[in-house]
Coordinates of C-alpha atoms and ligand atoms in Angstrom, one line a residue:
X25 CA 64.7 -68.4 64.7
X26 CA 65.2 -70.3 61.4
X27 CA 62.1 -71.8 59.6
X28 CA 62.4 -74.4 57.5
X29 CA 60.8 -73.4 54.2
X30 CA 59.0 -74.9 51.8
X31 CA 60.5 -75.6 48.1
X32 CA 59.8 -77.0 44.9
X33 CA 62.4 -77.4 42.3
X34 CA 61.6 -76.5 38.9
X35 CA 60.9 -79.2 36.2
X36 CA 62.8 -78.7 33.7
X37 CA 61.2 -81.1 31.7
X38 CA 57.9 -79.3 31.7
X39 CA 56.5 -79.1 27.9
X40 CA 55.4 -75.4 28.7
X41 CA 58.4 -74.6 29.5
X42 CA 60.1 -75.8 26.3
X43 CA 59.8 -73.9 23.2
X44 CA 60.6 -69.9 22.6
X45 CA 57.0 -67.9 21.9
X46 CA 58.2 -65.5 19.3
X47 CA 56.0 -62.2 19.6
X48 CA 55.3 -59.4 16.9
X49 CA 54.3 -56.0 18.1
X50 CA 51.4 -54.7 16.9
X51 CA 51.0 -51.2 15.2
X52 CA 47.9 -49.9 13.5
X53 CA 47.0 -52.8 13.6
X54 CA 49.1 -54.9 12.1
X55 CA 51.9 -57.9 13.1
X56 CA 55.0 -56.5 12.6
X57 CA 58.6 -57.1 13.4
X58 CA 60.9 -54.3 14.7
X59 CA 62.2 -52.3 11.8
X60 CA 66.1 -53.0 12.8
X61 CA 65.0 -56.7 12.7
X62 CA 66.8 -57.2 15.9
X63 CA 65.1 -59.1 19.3
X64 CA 65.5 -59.5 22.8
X65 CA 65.5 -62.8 23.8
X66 CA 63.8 -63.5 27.7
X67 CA 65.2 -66.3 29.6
X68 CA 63.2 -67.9 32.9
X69 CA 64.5 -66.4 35.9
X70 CA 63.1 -70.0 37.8
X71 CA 65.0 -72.1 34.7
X72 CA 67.9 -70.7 34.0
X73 CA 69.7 -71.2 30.2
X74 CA 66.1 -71.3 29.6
X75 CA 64.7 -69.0 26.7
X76 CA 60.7 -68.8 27.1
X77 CA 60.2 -65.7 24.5
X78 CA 61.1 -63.5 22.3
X79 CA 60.0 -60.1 21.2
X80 CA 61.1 -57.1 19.0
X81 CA 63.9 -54.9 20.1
X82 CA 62.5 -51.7 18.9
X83 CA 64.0 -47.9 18.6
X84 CA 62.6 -44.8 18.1
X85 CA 61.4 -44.9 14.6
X86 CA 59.3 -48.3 15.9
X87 CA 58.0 -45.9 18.4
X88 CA 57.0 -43.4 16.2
X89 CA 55.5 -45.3 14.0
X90 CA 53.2 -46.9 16.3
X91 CA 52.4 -43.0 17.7
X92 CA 51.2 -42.0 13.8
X93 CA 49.2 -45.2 13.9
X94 CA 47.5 -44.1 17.2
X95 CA 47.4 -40.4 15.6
X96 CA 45.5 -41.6 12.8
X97 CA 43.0 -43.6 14.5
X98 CA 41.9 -41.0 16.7
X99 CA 42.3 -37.6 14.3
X100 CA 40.1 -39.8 11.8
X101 CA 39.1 -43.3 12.8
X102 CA 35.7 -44.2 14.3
X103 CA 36.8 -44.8 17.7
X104 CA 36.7 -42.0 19.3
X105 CA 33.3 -41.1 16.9
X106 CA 31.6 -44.1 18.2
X107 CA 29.2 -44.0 20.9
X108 CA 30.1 -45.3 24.5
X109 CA 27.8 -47.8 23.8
X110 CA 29.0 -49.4 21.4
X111 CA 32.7 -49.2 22.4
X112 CA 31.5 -50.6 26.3
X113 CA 30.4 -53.5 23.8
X114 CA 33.6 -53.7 22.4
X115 CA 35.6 -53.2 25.4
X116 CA 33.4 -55.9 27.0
X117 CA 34.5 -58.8 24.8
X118 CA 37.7 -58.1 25.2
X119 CA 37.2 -58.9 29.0
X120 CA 35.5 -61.5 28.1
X121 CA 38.3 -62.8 25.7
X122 CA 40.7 -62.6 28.7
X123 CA 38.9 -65.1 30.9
X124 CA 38.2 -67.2 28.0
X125 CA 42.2 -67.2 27.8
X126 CA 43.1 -66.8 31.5
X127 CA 45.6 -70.1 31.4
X128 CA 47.4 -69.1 28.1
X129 CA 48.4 -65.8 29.5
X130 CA 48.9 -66.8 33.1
X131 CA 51.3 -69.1 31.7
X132 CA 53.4 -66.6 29.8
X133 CA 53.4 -64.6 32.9
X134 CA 55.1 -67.5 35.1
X135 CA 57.6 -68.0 32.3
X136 CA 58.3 -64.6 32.0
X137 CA 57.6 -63.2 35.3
X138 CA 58.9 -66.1 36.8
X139 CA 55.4 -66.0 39.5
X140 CA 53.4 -68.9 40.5
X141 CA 50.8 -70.2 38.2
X142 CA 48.3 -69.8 40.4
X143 CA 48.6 -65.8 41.2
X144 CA 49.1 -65.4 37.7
X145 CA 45.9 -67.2 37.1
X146 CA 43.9 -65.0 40.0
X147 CA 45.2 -61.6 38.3
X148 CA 44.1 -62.9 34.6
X149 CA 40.4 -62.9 36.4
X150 CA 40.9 -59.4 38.1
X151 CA 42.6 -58.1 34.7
X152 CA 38.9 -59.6 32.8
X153 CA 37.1 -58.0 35.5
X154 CA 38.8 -54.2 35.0
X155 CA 37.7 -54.6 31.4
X156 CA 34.1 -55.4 32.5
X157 CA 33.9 -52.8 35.0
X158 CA 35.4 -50.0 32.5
X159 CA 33.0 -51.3 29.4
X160 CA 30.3 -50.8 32.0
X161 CA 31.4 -47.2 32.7
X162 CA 32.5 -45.9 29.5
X163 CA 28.6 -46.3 28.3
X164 CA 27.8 -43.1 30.8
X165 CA 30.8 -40.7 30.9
X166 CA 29.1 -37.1 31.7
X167 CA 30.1 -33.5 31.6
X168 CA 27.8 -31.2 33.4
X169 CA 26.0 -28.6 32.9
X170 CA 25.4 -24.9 34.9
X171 CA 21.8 -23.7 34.6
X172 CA 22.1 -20.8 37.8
X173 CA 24.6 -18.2 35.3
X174 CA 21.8 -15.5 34.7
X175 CA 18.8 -16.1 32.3
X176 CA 20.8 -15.2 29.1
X177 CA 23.7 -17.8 29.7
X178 CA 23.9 -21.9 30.1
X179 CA 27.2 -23.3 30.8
X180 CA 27.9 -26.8 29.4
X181 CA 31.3 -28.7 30.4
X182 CA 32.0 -31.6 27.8
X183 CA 34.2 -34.4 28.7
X184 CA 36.5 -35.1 25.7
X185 CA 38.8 -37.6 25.3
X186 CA 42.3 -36.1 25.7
X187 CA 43.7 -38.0 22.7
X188 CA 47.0 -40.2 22.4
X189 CA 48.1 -41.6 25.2
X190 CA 51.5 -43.4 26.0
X191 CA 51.6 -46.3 28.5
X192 CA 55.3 -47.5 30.1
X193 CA 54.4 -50.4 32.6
X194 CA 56.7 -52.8 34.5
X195 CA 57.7 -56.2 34.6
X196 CA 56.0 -57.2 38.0
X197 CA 51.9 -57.7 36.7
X198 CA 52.2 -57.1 33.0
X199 CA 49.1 -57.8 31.8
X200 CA 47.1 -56.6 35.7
X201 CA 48.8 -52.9 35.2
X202 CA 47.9 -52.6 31.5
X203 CA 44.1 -53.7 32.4
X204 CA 44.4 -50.7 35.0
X205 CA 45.2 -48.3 32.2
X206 CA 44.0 -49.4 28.7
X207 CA 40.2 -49.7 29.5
X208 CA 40.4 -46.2 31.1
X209 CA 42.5 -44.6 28.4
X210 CA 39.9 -46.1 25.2
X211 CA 37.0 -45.6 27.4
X212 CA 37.3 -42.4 27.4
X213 CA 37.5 -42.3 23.9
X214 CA 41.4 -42.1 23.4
X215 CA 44.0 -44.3 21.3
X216 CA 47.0 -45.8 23.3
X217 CA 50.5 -46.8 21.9
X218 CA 51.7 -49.0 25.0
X219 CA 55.7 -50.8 25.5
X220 CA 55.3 -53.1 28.3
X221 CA 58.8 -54.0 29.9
X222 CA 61.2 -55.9 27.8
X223 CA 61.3 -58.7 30.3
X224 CA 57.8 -59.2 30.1
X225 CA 56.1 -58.4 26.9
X226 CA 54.4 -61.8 26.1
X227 CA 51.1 -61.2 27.6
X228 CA 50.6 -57.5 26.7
X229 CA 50.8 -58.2 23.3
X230 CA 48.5 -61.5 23.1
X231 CA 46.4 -59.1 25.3
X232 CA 46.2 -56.5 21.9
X233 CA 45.9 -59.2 19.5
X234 CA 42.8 -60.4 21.5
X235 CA 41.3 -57.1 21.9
X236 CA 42.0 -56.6 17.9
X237 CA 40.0 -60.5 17.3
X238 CA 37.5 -58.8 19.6
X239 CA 36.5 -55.9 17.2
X240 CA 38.7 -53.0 18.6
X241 CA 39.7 -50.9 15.1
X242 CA 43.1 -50.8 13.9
X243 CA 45.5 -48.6 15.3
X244 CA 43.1 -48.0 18.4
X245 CA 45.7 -49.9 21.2
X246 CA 49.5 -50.2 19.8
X247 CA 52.4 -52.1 21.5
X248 CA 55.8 -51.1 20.6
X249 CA 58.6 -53.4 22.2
X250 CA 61.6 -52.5 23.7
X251 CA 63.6 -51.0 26.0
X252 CA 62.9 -47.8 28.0
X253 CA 65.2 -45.2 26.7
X254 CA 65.0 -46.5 22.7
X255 CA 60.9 -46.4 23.1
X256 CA 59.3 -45.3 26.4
X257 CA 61.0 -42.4 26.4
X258 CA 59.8 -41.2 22.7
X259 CA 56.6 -41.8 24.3
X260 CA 57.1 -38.6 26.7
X261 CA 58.8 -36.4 24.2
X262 CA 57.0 -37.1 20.9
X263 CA 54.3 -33.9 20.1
X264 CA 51.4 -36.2 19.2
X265 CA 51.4 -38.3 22.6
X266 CA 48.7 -36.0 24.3
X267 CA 49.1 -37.9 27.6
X268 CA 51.8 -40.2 29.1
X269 CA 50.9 -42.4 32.0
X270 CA 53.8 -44.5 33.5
X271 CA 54.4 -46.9 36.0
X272 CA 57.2 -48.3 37.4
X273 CA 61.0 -46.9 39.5
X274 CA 60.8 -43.7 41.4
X275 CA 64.0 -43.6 39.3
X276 CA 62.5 -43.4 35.6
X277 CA 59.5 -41.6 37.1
X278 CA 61.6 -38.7 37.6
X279 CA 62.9 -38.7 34.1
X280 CA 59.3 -39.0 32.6
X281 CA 57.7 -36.3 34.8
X282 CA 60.8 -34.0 33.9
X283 CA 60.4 -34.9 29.9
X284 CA 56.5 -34.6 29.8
X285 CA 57.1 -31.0 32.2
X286 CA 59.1 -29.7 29.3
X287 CA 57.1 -31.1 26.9
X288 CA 53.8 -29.7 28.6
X289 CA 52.3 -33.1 28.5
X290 CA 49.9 -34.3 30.8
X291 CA 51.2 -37.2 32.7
X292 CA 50.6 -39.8 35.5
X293 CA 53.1 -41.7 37.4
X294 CA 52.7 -44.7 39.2
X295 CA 56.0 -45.8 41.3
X296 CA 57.4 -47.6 44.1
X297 CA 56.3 -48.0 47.9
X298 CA 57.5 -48.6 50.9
X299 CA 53.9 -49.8 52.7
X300 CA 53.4 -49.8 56.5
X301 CA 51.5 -52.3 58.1
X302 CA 50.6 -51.1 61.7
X303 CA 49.5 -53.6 64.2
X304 CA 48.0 -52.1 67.2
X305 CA 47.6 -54.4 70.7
X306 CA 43.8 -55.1 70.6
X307 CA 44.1 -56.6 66.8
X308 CA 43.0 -60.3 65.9
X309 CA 46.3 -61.3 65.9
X310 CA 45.9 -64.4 63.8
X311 CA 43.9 -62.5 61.1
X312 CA 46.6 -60.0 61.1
X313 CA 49.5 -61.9 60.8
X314 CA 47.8 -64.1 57.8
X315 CA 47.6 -60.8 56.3
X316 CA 51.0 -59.4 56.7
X317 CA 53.1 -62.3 55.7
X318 CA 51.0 -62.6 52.4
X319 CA 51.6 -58.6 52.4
X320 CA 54.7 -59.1 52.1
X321 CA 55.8 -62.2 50.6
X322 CA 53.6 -62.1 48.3
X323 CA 54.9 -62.3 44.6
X324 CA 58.3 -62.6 46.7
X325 CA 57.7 -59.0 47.2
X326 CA 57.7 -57.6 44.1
X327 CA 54.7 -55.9 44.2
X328 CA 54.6 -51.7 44.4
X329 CA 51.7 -52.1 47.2
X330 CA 53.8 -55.1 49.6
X331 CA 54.0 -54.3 53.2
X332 CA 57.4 -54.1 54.1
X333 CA 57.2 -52.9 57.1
X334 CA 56.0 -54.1 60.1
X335 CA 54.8 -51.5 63.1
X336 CA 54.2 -53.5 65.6
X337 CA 52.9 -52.8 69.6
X338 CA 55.7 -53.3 72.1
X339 CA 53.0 -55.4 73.9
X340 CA 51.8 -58.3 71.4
X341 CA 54.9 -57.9 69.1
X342 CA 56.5 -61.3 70.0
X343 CA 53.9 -63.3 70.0
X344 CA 52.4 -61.7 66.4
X345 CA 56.3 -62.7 64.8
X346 CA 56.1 -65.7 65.7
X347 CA 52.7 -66.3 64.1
X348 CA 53.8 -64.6 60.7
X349 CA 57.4 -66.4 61.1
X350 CA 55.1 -70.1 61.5
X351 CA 52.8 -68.4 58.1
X352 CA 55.9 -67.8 56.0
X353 CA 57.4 -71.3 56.8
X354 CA 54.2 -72.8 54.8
X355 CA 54.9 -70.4 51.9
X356 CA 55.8 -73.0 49.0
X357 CA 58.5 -71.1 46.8
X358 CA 59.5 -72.7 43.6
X359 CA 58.5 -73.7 40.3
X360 CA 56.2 -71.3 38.5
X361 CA 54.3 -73.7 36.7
X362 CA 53.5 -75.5 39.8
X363 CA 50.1 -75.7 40.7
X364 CA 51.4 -76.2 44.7
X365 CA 53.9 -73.4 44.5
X366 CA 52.6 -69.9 46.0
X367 CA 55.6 -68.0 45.2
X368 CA 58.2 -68.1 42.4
X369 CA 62.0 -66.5 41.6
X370 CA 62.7 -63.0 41.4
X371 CA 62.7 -61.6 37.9
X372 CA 66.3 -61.8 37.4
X373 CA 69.5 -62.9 38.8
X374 CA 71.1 -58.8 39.1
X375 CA 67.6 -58.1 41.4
X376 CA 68.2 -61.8 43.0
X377 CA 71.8 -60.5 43.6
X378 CA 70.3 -56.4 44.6
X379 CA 67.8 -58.0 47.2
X380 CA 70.2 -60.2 48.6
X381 CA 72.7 -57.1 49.3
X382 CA 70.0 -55.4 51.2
X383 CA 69.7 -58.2 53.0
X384 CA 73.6 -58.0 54.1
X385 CA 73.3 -54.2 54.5
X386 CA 70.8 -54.7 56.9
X387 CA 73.0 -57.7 59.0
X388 CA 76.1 -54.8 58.8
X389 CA 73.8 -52.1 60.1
X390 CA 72.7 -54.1 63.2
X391 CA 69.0 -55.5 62.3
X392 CA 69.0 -59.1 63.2
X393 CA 67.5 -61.4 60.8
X394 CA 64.6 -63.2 62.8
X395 CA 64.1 -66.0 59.9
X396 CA 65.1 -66.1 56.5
X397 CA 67.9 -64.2 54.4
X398 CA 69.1 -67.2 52.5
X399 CA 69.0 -68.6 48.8
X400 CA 66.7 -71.3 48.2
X401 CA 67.0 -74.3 45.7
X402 CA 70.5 -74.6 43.8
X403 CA 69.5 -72.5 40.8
X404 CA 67.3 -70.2 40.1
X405 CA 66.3 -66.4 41.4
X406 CA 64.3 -68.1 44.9
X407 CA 65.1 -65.8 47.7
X408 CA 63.3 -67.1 51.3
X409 CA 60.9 -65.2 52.9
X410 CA 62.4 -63.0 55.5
X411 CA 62.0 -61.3 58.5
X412 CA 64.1 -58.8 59.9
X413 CA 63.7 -57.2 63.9
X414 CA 65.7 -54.6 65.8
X415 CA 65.5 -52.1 63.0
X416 CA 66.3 -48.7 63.3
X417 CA 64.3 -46.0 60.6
X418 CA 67.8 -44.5 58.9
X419 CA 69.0 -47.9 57.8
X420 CA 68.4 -49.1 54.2
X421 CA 66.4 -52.1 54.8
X422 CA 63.4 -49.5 56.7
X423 CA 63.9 -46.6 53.8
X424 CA 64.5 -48.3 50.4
X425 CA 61.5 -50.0 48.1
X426 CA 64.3 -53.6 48.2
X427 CA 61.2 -55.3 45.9
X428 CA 61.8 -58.8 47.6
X429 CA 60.6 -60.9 50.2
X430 CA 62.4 -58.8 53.0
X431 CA 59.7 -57.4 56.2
X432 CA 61.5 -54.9 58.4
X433 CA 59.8 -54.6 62.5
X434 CA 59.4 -51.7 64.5
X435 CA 58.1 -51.4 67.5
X436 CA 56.4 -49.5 69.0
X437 CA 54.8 -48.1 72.8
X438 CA 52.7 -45.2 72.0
X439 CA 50.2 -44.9 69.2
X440 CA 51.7 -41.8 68.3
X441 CA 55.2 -43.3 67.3
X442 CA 53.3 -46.0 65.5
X443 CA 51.8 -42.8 62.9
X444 CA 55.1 -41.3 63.0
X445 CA 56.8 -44.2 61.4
X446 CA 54.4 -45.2 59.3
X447 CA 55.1 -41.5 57.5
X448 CA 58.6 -41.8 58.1
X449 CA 58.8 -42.2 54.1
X450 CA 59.3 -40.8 50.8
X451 CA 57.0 -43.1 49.9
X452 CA 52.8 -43.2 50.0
X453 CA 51.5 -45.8 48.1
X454 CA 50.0 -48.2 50.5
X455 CA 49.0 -48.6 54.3
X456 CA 47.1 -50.9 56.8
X457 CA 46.1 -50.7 60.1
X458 CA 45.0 -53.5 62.1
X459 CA 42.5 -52.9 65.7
X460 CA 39.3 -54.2 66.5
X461 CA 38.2 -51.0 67.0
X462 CA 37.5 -49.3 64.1
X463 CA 37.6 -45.2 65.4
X464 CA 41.1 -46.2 66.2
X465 CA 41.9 -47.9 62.7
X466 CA 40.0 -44.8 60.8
X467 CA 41.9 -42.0 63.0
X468 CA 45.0 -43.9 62.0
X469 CA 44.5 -44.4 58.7
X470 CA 43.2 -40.7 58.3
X471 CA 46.5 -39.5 59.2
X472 CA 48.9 -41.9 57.1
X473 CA 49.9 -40.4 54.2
X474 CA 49.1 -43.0 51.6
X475 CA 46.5 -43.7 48.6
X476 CA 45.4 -47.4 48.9
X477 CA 44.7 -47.9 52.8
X478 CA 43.2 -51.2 54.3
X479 CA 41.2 -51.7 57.8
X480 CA 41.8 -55.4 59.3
X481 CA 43.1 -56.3 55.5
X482 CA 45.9 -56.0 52.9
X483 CA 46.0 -56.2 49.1
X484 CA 42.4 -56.9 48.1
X485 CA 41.5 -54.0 45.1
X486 CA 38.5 -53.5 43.1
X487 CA 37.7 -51.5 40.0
X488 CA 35.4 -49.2 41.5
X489 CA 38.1 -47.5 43.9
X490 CA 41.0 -45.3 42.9
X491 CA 44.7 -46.0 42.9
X492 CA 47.4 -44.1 43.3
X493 CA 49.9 -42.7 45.2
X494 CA 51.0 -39.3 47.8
X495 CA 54.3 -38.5 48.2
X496 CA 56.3 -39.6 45.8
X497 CA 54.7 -42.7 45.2
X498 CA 53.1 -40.7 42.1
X499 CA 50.9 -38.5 40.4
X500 CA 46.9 -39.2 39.6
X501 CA 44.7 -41.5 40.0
X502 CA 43.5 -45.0 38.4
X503 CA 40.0 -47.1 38.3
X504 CA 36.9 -46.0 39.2
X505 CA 35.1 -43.2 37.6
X506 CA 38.2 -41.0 38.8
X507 CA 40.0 -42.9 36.4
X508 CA 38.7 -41.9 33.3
X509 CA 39.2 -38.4 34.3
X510 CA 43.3 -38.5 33.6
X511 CA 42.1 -39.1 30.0
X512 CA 40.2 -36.8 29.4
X513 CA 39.5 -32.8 28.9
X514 CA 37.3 -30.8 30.4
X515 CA 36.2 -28.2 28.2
X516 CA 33.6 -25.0 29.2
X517 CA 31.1 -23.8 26.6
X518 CA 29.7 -20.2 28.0
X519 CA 26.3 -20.2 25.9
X520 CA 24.7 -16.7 25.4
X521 CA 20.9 -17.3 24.8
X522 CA 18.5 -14.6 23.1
X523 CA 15.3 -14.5 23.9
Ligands
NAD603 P1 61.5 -49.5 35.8 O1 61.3 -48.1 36.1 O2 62.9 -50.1 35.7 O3 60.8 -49.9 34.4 C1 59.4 -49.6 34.1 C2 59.2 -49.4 32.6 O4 59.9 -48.3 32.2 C3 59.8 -50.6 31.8 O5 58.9 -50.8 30.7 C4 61.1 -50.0 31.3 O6 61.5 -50.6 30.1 C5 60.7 -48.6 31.1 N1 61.8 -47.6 31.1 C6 63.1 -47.8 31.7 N2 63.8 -46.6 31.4 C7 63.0 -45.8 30.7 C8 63.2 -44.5 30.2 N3 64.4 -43.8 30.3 N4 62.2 -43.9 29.5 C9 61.0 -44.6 29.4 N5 60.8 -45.8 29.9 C10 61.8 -46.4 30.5 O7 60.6 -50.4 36.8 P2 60.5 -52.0 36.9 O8 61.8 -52.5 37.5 O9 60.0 -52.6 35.6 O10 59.3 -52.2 38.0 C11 59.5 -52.1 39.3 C12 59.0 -50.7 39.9 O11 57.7 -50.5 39.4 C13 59.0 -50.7 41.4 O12 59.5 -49.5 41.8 C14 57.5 -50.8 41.7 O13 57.1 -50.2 42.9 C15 56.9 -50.0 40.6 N6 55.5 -50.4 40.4 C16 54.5 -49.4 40.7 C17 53.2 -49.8 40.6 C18 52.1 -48.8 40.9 O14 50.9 -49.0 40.5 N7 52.4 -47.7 41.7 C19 52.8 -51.0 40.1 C20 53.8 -51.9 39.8 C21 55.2 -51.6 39.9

């Protein structure tokens, strides 16, 4: 079945589009090129021979630098000395600051990203919200305290903050993943030296220079540009980084976790998925299938929690395709700055050109492509949404994270299959279950191996509850009150009272 999809071509006459934003980082709280001098230019991957921005290419000494300004501020600036009052207050505006600026950054993010305006816009209002949430909870972080250890003794645990901390995020929701991190890293009382990725630095750094207009002392959040290996990777080695937290390829994870293991650094990783979505014969078929195309078209599937793959019952499977097939055919790819658009390009033409592979791996291994698996537009990174059936668990297309529109369908006769392929994965970032009845969605969903699970739903987050991944999808947890505990340290205090 072919759809006919839905597609706007870019303007490339759009005045937001013309122009090249040239960015500073900012270290210690100051606006400062890379030392080399030397940029990295980011062209639009919906506009191509377009340049939208660019940024400092920075090395190591950049990187270390911004590490001694983040050294400084917390071994002797007020930050980490203030109460959590007063930094929730100063963490607050910052949120605030975001919302007040939600169309500014959204639009560097469709540049850069290449996403639709309109999801960039929704995740400028969730980033403002993380702030919020965090300012709220850094005013009450506890320890505890052990009253039972004999007459002579009280035990007190302080919660301390755990000092520098390094942040490496990807390209995918720049400024969304660094609002997952930054609030819970300086809520806790800590300093951050952060290098977005060097395709999308733009709102990460507007993101510091509004958090620096809204009070936040010098030297407190510092972003170093660049690419991994030059900076990030300083980051994991350098002796004053206390903490690294990165997110992004099961592929760098591996070289981070090994770098911060011999380094004895604390560290969290955040990587890739591979989510199932499990459809069960009594589901509301209609609810689920809305559901599962935006699972996994979403951002044209470049998103570490997109549900891209499809476990379906034997006994409602055709009929559910055809309703997510009819769903993704609406789906209006195209130009980013579109308000009508609901998905943009890929981020580049080498991932336009990797997705597209998998896409003829999967043809060569004997999947059949049920819609989709074409280009769209003339130019441009567009890939359609697509759907591929008849595919077996050892092919690439049901094993690899592809990060592109691509859903893969099993089927399947017996519940017990459906749990079995759902773990049938490295992976264990993400999972939903779809049933009206909810002991079968919670039995299910108890047994899946995976950190951020839905019920009849996919995608939605909020601040209160954790993130993260099992398997190797990651180490440790983000948001909620969990969050704050991977920065900081726990330390005992054995008192010894005399009468
Ligand atoms: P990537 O691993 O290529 O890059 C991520 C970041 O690491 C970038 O800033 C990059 O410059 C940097 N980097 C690259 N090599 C490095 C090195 N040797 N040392 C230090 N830093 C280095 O990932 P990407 O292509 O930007 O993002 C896509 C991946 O991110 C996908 O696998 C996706 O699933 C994952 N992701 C995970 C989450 C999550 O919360 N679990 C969220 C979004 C994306």
């Amino acid at each position: 079945m072919t759809a006919h999809y839905r597609f706007i071509a870019p303007r490339l006459d759009d005045p937001r589009l013309l122009g090249d934003r040239r960015y500073s980082m900012l270290i210690g709280g100051a606006s400062v090129p890379a030392l080399s001098g030397e940029t990295i230019t980011r062209e639009s991957p919906a506009h191509p021979g377009h340049i939208v921005s660019t940024i400092p290419k920075g090395s190591r000494a950049d990187a270390e630098r911004a590490i001694a300004a983040a050294r400084a501020a917390f071994d002797s600036g007020p930050w980490p000395r203030m109460t959590g009052a007063e930094r929730s207050r100063i963490m607050y505006r910052i949120g605030e600051s975001i919302e007040a600026n939600i169309e500014e950054l959204a639009t560097i993010e469709a540049l850069e990203v290449g996403k639709a305006i309109s999801q960039a816009r929704g995740e400028m209002g969730y980033s403002a919200e993380l702030w919020r949430y965090a300012a709220g909870q850094a005013r009450g972080l506890e320890g505890e305290t052990y009253n039972d250890l004999g007459t002579n003794t009280l035990g007190l645990v302080l919660r301390e903050p755990a000092g520098v901390v390094g942040i490496i995020t990807p390209w995918n929701f720049p400024l969304l993943i660094g609002s997952e991190r930054i609030p819970w890293a300086i809520g806790a009382g800590c300093t951050v030296v952060i290098k977005p990725s060097e395709f999308t630095s733009g709102s990460t750094i507007r993101m510091a220079e509004l958090a620096r207009e809204a009070g936040l002392p010098d030297g407190v959040l510092n972003v170093v540009t660049g690419y991994g290996a030059d900076v990030g990777q300083v980051f994991a080695e350098h002796p004053d980084v206390d903490a690294v937290n990165f997110t992004g390829s099961q592929r760098v994870g591996r070289v981070i976790g090994s770098l911060a293991g011999q380094n004895i650094k604390r560290v969290g990783l955040e990587l890739g998925g591979k989510g199932p979505q499990v459809v069960f014969s009594d589901a509301d078929l209609d609810a689920a299938a809305a559901k599962i195309s935006g699972g996994a078209f979403h951002c044209s599937g470049q998103a570490c929690i997109a549900g891209s793959r499809l476990i379906v019952a034997d006994s409602i499977a055709d009929k559910l395709l055809e309703k997510v097939e009819a769903l993704a055919a609406k789906i209006v790819t195209g130009d980013p700055l579109n308000d009508a658009s609901n998905v943009g390009a890929l981020i580049h033409h080498a991932h336009f050109e990797k997705v597209a592979g998998y896409v003829e791996e999967g043809k060569a291994d004997g999947a059949t492509i049920y819609s989709g698996g074409t280009r769209l537009g003339e130019a441009g990174a567009f890939f359609a949404p697509t759907i591929f059936t008849g595919v077996k668990p050892e092919m690439s297309i049901a094993r690899d994270e592809i990060f592109g529109p691509v859903l893969s369908t099993f089927r399947f006769s017996d519940p017990e299959e459906a749990i079995a392929l759902a773990n049938d994965t490295p992976f264990g970032l993400s999972a939903c279950v779809w049933t009206n009845n909810l002991s079968t969605g919670l039995q299910a969903i108890r047994r899946i191996k995976a950190g951020r699970t839905w019920i009849n739903g996919m995608g939605d987050g909020t601040p209160q509850m954790p993130i993260g991944g099992y398997k190797q999808s990651g180490i440790g947890r983000e948001l909620g009150r969990h969050g704050f505990d991977e920065y900081s340290e726990l330390k005992n205090i054995h008192v010894t009272l005399t009468r």
